[in-house]
């Protein structure tokens, strides 16, 4: 059988995937690059990023300052060599986007404007109003149309990675539109599938962020690094979890408790609303637990007050915030404070890579939220993630393009057997006998279980409970049957495949969280409230095994900033 | 909230010969969007329902559908605002595109047309230096600020009346995108882009019904962008098209006589083109019968033509 063959296959069409595609196509115009995405590229979750993208562009700023802020924000768990490389590369990526037409917001003199952001000691966050991710993604997508050697597979769902003898050979995928199952072969594969926020019940993440790439790599033996670090964004809308950007605070918004107090003065007095996200989310939850929050139909909340910023500034810099609150809550932030509460936003962890995006599997790369380089450590600073997608997307794209040159052409006969097995596994969902379990019920149980057990504050007991629940869910999954037995655009079928990914990823998160007996960055253990640099100044590495996940550790790379107490 | 009956367009090409409506009835939670309702239907009443969705916050553009006959982002639409007096809400896929399944339309044509307008920046000047941005004043950005908010959801294309009768028409989304790049001070290929867009299917084929402006879930106002494209094309002296001649001849006739002469307009707009002129014959005949064209009346000026001419002069000076 003839299968499509490409030099490079990129899975995911968000910022990292598109940036990788363009970088690869530019580095080697003679190679064929395929971009495979389960949705049209501009539906990728990058589109929802609001506040900005960080980089040193101003004379009052330095690489060292950006690097130190990032290292401190991470609670000293980043690899500092990677951070130094990252901050140096970020400005040229931001300028490259400008040269491709991205409408960054401007200063009156026509130069690129910057705004303040949490944990950043100077203004260095470049933005496009409060639709930064949207403009960045559309610029990349539109620019990608100029390269004739980028071929898109829109609405193709990748079910597995094909490896032989430690080398990647391609993927198996479902063409969602036709329901056809097909291996796609490649000399190199780049994962750019984003994070896994949907593993939790209450999240800012779009419905598509089900951890696919993390699970795909994990299942073939790549390590998932630092998965216990889940970022709770301080300001999501109660009920829907829709993100209200940190730029609201960057532009001067206040957080208030039910006593109309700017309570952050008791937690992060030097930074107040511009403290890092982990500290702010903990502060808000503490206010709730101690009875100083408001109560609403979706539980406790605090208020984000923008009224003093005035209508003009809100319209110019935060138009999407106004649009969202008016449409989803019927609240105009010009006149009323916005109810907000902490919400799962970002996964600091991901597939273990080096600074070129390389994983432990030859020919397999990862970039963006799916990857863990790590520049985010135990807590990412707001506006570093879009820059990360650009910097490491481009690096992975270039590395894969050059790596593909030396790689042997993938041979169909090597993978034919495995592809057939995978096809049987995937197709079995359509022929299963009547079962007693419903897909949506399992998914809800998983997501609520994670919310309870792997929240802002965690305990060993709660984490063990979640792991037990996940174990049960695996058993129940075997009894799920689907109602839709058709092949064309069967979204129940892809949801079942996503749930399988989610369960694997959730387990890796919970087991790494249980093993880390300290509190660092976004990971707070009530039973181990202190940071423990002796035992845990280390990256965790979760490996898949038949007996269940196994956790190992690797030292953190420290170049210039020895760990110190983290105070703001 | 009371019970709502959702009449949902269903079509599974593997089993159904033709589409039908399936009704689902339940009471949505307060504050539910139409997408929340579809999610409830899918995961509690009928897992076989197929539709697209992703961000659920009106920015990714996945979930454009027709609600009661008009395209909307269902994630952005509060269900209580669209319940009809009889307690129903009808949900269809977007229009002007083939249906793949249930509420999912084939957007292939949408992307092809989007790509056709070269939706990317084509600077001809190098940036000030490799380590520097092109300067762009905030007021220069404002020229295309609204058009740049297009999320490519296809709502405007769904409800476009020109497209309904002419599949070749590029459509509101692609043309608004063309304007967005043509108006960008950093772009260097405006003339080339405009040259292609005055051809058949381009900027002059919009009938200005305003549906796209009404239906756009963002602030793009595609028809306004198309009108701005036309002005740009005329300024660039790209007047060699029926559409361009139509507006210039229209202006000329009214400017001279203070009234439109329907006998002169088509002849001069179409140019010496016997086939096209013959094609106009049925319309001409109807116009004569209805008294819109009086073939025997000699050309004349209206009383107060000087005032009309003054208005013209002021408009031209103003622009």
Coordinates of N, CA and C in Angstrom, one line a residue, chain A residues 199-313:
Chain A
X199 N -8.3 18.5 30.9 CA -8.3 17.4 31.8 C -8.9 17.8 33.1
X200 N -9.0 19.2 33.3 CA -9.7 19.7 34.5 C -11.1 20.3 34.1
X201 N -12.0 20.3 35.1 CA -13.3 20.7 34.8 C -13.4 22.2 34.5
X202 N -12.7 23.0 35.3 CA -12.8 24.4 35.2 C -11.5 25.0 34.6
X203 N -11.6 25.4 33.3 CA -10.4 25.8 32.6 C -10.6 26.9 31.6
X204 N -9.6 27.7 31.3 CA -9.7 28.7 30.3 C -9.6 28.0 28.9
X205 N -9.1 26.8 28.9 CA -8.7 26.2 27.6 C -9.9 25.8 26.7
X206 N -9.7 25.9 25.4 CA -10.8 25.5 24.5 C -11.0 24.0 24.6
X207 N -12.1 23.6 23.9 CA -12.5 22.2 24.1 C -11.5 21.2 23.4
X208 N -10.6 21.7 22.6 CA -9.7 20.8 21.9 C -8.4 20.5 22.6
X209 N -8.2 21.1 23.8 CA -7.0 21.0 24.5 C -7.0 19.8 25.4
X210 N -6.8 18.6 24.8 CA -7.0 17.4 25.5 C -5.7 16.6 25.7
X211 N -4.6 17.3 25.6 CA -3.3 16.6 25.9 C -2.9 15.6 24.9
X212 N -3.4 15.7 23.6 CA -3.1 14.6 22.6 C -1.6 14.3 22.4
X213 N -0.9 15.4 22.2 CA 0.6 15.2 21.9 C 1.3 14.7 23.0
X214 N 1.0 15.1 24.2 CA 1.6 14.6 25.4 C 1.4 13.1 25.5
X215 N 0.2 12.7 25.4 CA -0.1 11.2 25.5 C 0.6 10.4 24.3
X216 N 0.5 11.0 23.1 CA 1.1 10.3 22.0 C 2.6 10.0 22.2
X217 N 3.3 11.0 22.7 CA 4.8 10.8 23.0 C 5.0 9.9 24.1
X218 N 4.2 10.1 25.2 CA 4.3 9.3 26.4 C 4.2 7.8 26.1
X219 N 3.2 7.5 25.2 CA 2.9 6.1 24.9 C 4.1 5.4 24.1
X220 N 4.9 6.2 23.5 CA 6.0 5.5 22.8 C 7.3 5.7 23.5
X221 N 7.3 6.1 24.8 CA 8.4 6.0 25.7 C 9.1 7.3 26.0
X222 N 8.6 8.4 25.4 CA 9.2 9.7 25.7 C 8.8 10.1 27.1
X223 N 9.6 10.9 27.8 CA 9.3 11.3 29.2 C 8.4 12.5 29.2
X224 N 7.4 12.5 30.1 CA 6.7 13.8 30.4 C 7.3 14.4 31.6
X225 N 7.8 15.7 31.4 CA 8.6 16.3 32.4 C 7.7 17.4 33.2
X226 N 7.9 17.4 34.5 CA 7.3 18.5 35.4 C 5.8 18.6 35.2
X227 N 5.1 17.5 35.0 CA 3.7 17.5 34.7 C 2.9 18.0 35.9
X228 N 3.4 17.9 37.2 CA 2.7 18.3 38.3 C 2.4 19.8 38.4
X229 N 3.1 20.6 37.5 CA 3.0 22.0 37.6 C 1.9 22.5 36.6
X230 N 0.7 22.8 37.2 CA -0.4 23.3 36.4 C -0.7 24.7 36.8
X231 N -0.7 25.6 35.9 CA -0.9 27.0 36.2 C -2.4 27.3 36.3
X232 N -2.7 27.9 37.5 CA -4.1 28.4 37.7 C -4.0 29.9 37.4
X233 N -4.7 30.4 36.4 CA -4.7 31.8 36.1 C -5.7 32.5 37.2
X234 N -5.3 33.6 37.7 CA -6.1 34.2 38.8 C -7.5 34.7 38.3
X235 N -7.6 35.0 37.1 CA -8.8 35.7 36.7 C -9.6 35.0 35.5
X236 N -10.4 34.0 35.9 CA -11.3 33.4 34.9 C -12.7 33.8 35.3
X237 N -13.6 33.8 34.3 CA -15.0 34.1 34.6 C -15.7 32.9 35.3
X238 N -16.3 33.1 36.4 CA -17.0 32.0 37.1 C -18.0 31.3 36.1
X239 N -18.2 30.0 36.2 CA -19.1 29.4 35.3 C -18.5 28.9 34.1
X240 N -18.1 29.8 33.2 CA -17.5 29.4 31.9 C -16.0 29.1 31.9
X241 N -15.3 29.8 32.8 CA -13.9 29.7 32.8 C -13.2 30.5 31.8
X242 N -14.0 31.4 31.1 CA -13.4 32.2 30.0 C -12.3 33.1 30.7
X243 N -11.2 33.2 30.0 CA -10.1 34.0 30.5 C -10.4 35.5 30.4
X244 N -10.0 36.2 31.5 CA -10.0 37.7 31.5 C -8.5 38.0 31.6
X245 N -7.9 38.6 30.6 CA -6.5 38.7 30.5 C -5.8 39.4 31.7
X246 N -4.6 39.0 31.9 CA -3.7 39.6 32.9 C -3.4 41.1 32.5
X247 N -3.5 41.4 31.2 CA -3.3 42.7 30.7 C -4.3 43.7 31.4
X248 N -5.5 43.2 31.9 CA -6.4 44.1 32.7 C -5.7 44.6 33.9
X249 N -4.8 43.7 34.5 CA -4.0 44.2 35.7 C -2.8 44.9 35.2
X250 N -2.2 44.5 34.1 CA -1.1 45.2 33.5 C -1.4 46.7 33.2
X251 N -2.7 46.9 32.8 CA -3.1 48.3 32.5 C -3.6 49.0 33.8
X252 N -3.6 48.3 34.9 CA -3.9 49.0 36.2 C -5.1 48.5 37.0
X253 N -5.7 47.4 36.6 CA -6.9 46.9 37.3 C -6.6 46.4 38.7
X254 N -7.6 46.5 39.6 CA -7.4 46.0 41.0 C -8.1 44.7 41.2
X255 N -7.6 43.9 42.1 CA -8.4 42.8 42.6 C -8.9 43.1 44.0
X256 N -10.2 42.9 44.2 CA -10.8 43.3 45.5 C -11.5 42.1 46.1
X257 N -11.5 42.0 47.5 CA -12.3 40.9 48.1 C -13.7 41.6 48.5
X258 N -14.4 40.8 49.2 CA -15.8 41.2 49.6 C -15.8 42.4 50.5
X259 N -14.6 42.7 51.2 CA -14.6 43.8 52.0 C -14.0 45.0 51.3
X260 N -14.0 44.9 49.9 CA -13.5 46.0 49.0 C -12.1 46.3 49.3
X261 N -11.3 45.3 49.8 CA -9.9 45.5 50.1 C -9.1 45.0 48.9
X262 N -8.0 45.7 48.6 CA -7.0 45.2 47.7 C -6.1 44.2 48.5
X263 N -6.7 43.0 48.6 CA -6.1 42.1 49.6 C -4.7 41.6 49.3
X264 N -4.2 41.8 48.0 CA -2.9 41.4 47.7 C -1.8 42.1 48.5
X265 N -2.2 43.2 49.1 CA -1.1 43.8 50.0 C -0.7 42.9 51.1
X266 N -1.5 41.9 51.4 CA -1.1 41.0 52.5 C -0.3 39.8 51.9
X267 N -0.2 39.7 50.6 CA 0.5 38.5 50.0 C 1.7 38.9 49.2
X268 N 1.5 39.9 48.3 CA 2.6 40.3 47.4 C 2.7 41.8 47.4
X269 N 3.1 42.4 48.5 CA 3.0 43.8 48.7 C 3.8 44.6 47.7
X270 N 4.9 44.1 47.2 CA 5.8 44.9 46.3 C 5.2 44.9 44.9
X271 N 4.5 43.8 44.6 CA 4.0 43.7 43.2 C 2.5 43.9 43.0
X272 N 1.8 43.7 44.1 CA 0.3 43.7 44.1 C -0.3 42.9 43.0
X273 N -1.1 43.6 42.2 CA -1.8 42.9 41.1 C -0.9 42.3 40.0
X274 N 0.3 42.8 40.0 CA 1.3 42.3 39.0 C 2.3 41.3 39.6
X275 N 1.8 40.6 40.6 CA 2.6 39.5 41.1 C 2.4 38.3 40.2
X276 N 3.3 37.3 40.4 CA 3.1 36.1 39.5 C 1.9 35.3 39.8
X277 N 1.4 34.6 38.8 CA 0.1 33.9 38.8 C 0.0 32.9 40.0
X278 N 1.0 32.2 40.3 CA 0.8 31.1 41.3 C 0.5 31.8 42.6
X279 N 1.2 32.9 42.9 CA 1.0 33.6 44.2 C -0.4 34.2 44.3
X280 N -0.8 34.8 43.2 CA -2.1 35.4 43.1 C -3.2 34.4 43.3
X281 N -3.1 33.3 42.6 CA -4.2 32.3 42.7 C -4.3 31.7 44.1
X282 N -3.1 31.5 44.7 CA -3.1 31.0 46.1 C -3.8 32.1 47.0
X283 N -3.4 33.3 46.8 CA -4.0 34.4 47.6 C -5.5 34.4 47.5
X284 N -6.0 34.3 46.3 CA -7.5 34.3 46.1 C -8.2 33.2 46.7
X285 N -7.6 32.0 46.6 CA -8.2 30.8 47.2 C -8.2 30.9 48.7
X286 N -7.1 31.5 49.2 CA -7.0 31.7 50.7 C -8.1 32.7 51.2
X287 N -8.3 33.8 50.4 CA -9.4 34.7 50.7 C -10.7 34.0 50.7
X288 N -10.9 33.1 49.8 CA -12.2 32.4 49.7 C -12.3 31.5 51.0
X289 N -11.3 30.7 51.3 CA -11.3 29.8 52.4 C -11.5 30.5 53.7
X290 N -11.0 31.8 53.8 CA -11.1 32.5 55.1 C -12.4 33.4 55.1
X291 N -13.3 33.2 54.1 CA -14.6 33.9 54.1 C -14.6 35.3 53.7
X292 N -13.6 35.8 53.0 CA -13.6 37.2 52.5 C -13.9 37.3 51.1
X293 N -14.5 36.3 50.4 CA -14.8 36.4 49.0 C -16.3 36.6 48.9
X294 N -16.7 37.0 47.7 CA -18.2 37.1 47.3 C -18.7 35.7 47.1
X295 N -20.0 35.5 47.2 CA -20.7 34.3 46.9 C -21.6 34.5 45.7
X296 N -21.5 33.6 44.7 CA -22.4 33.7 43.5 C -22.9 32.4 43.1
X297 N -23.7 32.3 42.0 CA -24.3 31.1 41.6 C -23.2 30.0 41.3
X298 N -22.0 30.4 41.0 CA -21.0 29.4 40.7 C -19.9 29.4 41.8
X299 N -20.3 29.7 43.0 CA -19.4 29.6 44.1 C -18.7 30.9 44.4
X300 N -17.6 30.8 45.2 CA -16.9 32.0 45.6 C -16.2 32.7 44.5
X301 N -16.1 34.0 44.6 CA -15.3 34.8 43.6 C -14.8 36.1 44.3
X302 N -13.8 36.7 43.6 CA -13.4 38.0 44.0 C -13.7 38.9 42.8
X303 N -13.3 40.2 42.9 CA -13.7 41.1 41.9 C -12.4 41.7 41.2
X304 N -12.5 41.9 39.9 CA -11.5 42.6 39.1 C -12.1 43.9 38.8
X305 N -11.5 45.0 39.3 CA -12.1 46.3 39.1 C -11.3 47.1 38.1
X306 N -12.0 47.5 37.0 CA -11.3 48.2 35.9 C -11.9 49.6 35.8
X307 N -12.9 49.9 36.7 CA -13.7 51.2 36.5 C -12.8 52.4 36.4
X308 N -11.7 52.5 37.3 CA -10.9 53.7 37.3 C -10.1 53.8 36.1
X309 N -10.0 52.8 35.2 CA -9.2 53.0 34.0 C -9.8 53.9 33.0
X310 N -11.2 53.9 33.1 CA -11.9 54.8 32.1 C -12.3 54.1 30.8
X311 N -13.3 54.6 30.2 CA -13.9 53.9 29.0 C -12.9 53.9 27.9
X312 N -12.2 55.1 27.7 CA -11.3 55.2 26.6 C -10.2 54.2 26.6
X313 N -9.5 54.0 27.7 CA -8.4 53.1 27.8 C -9.0 51.7 27.6

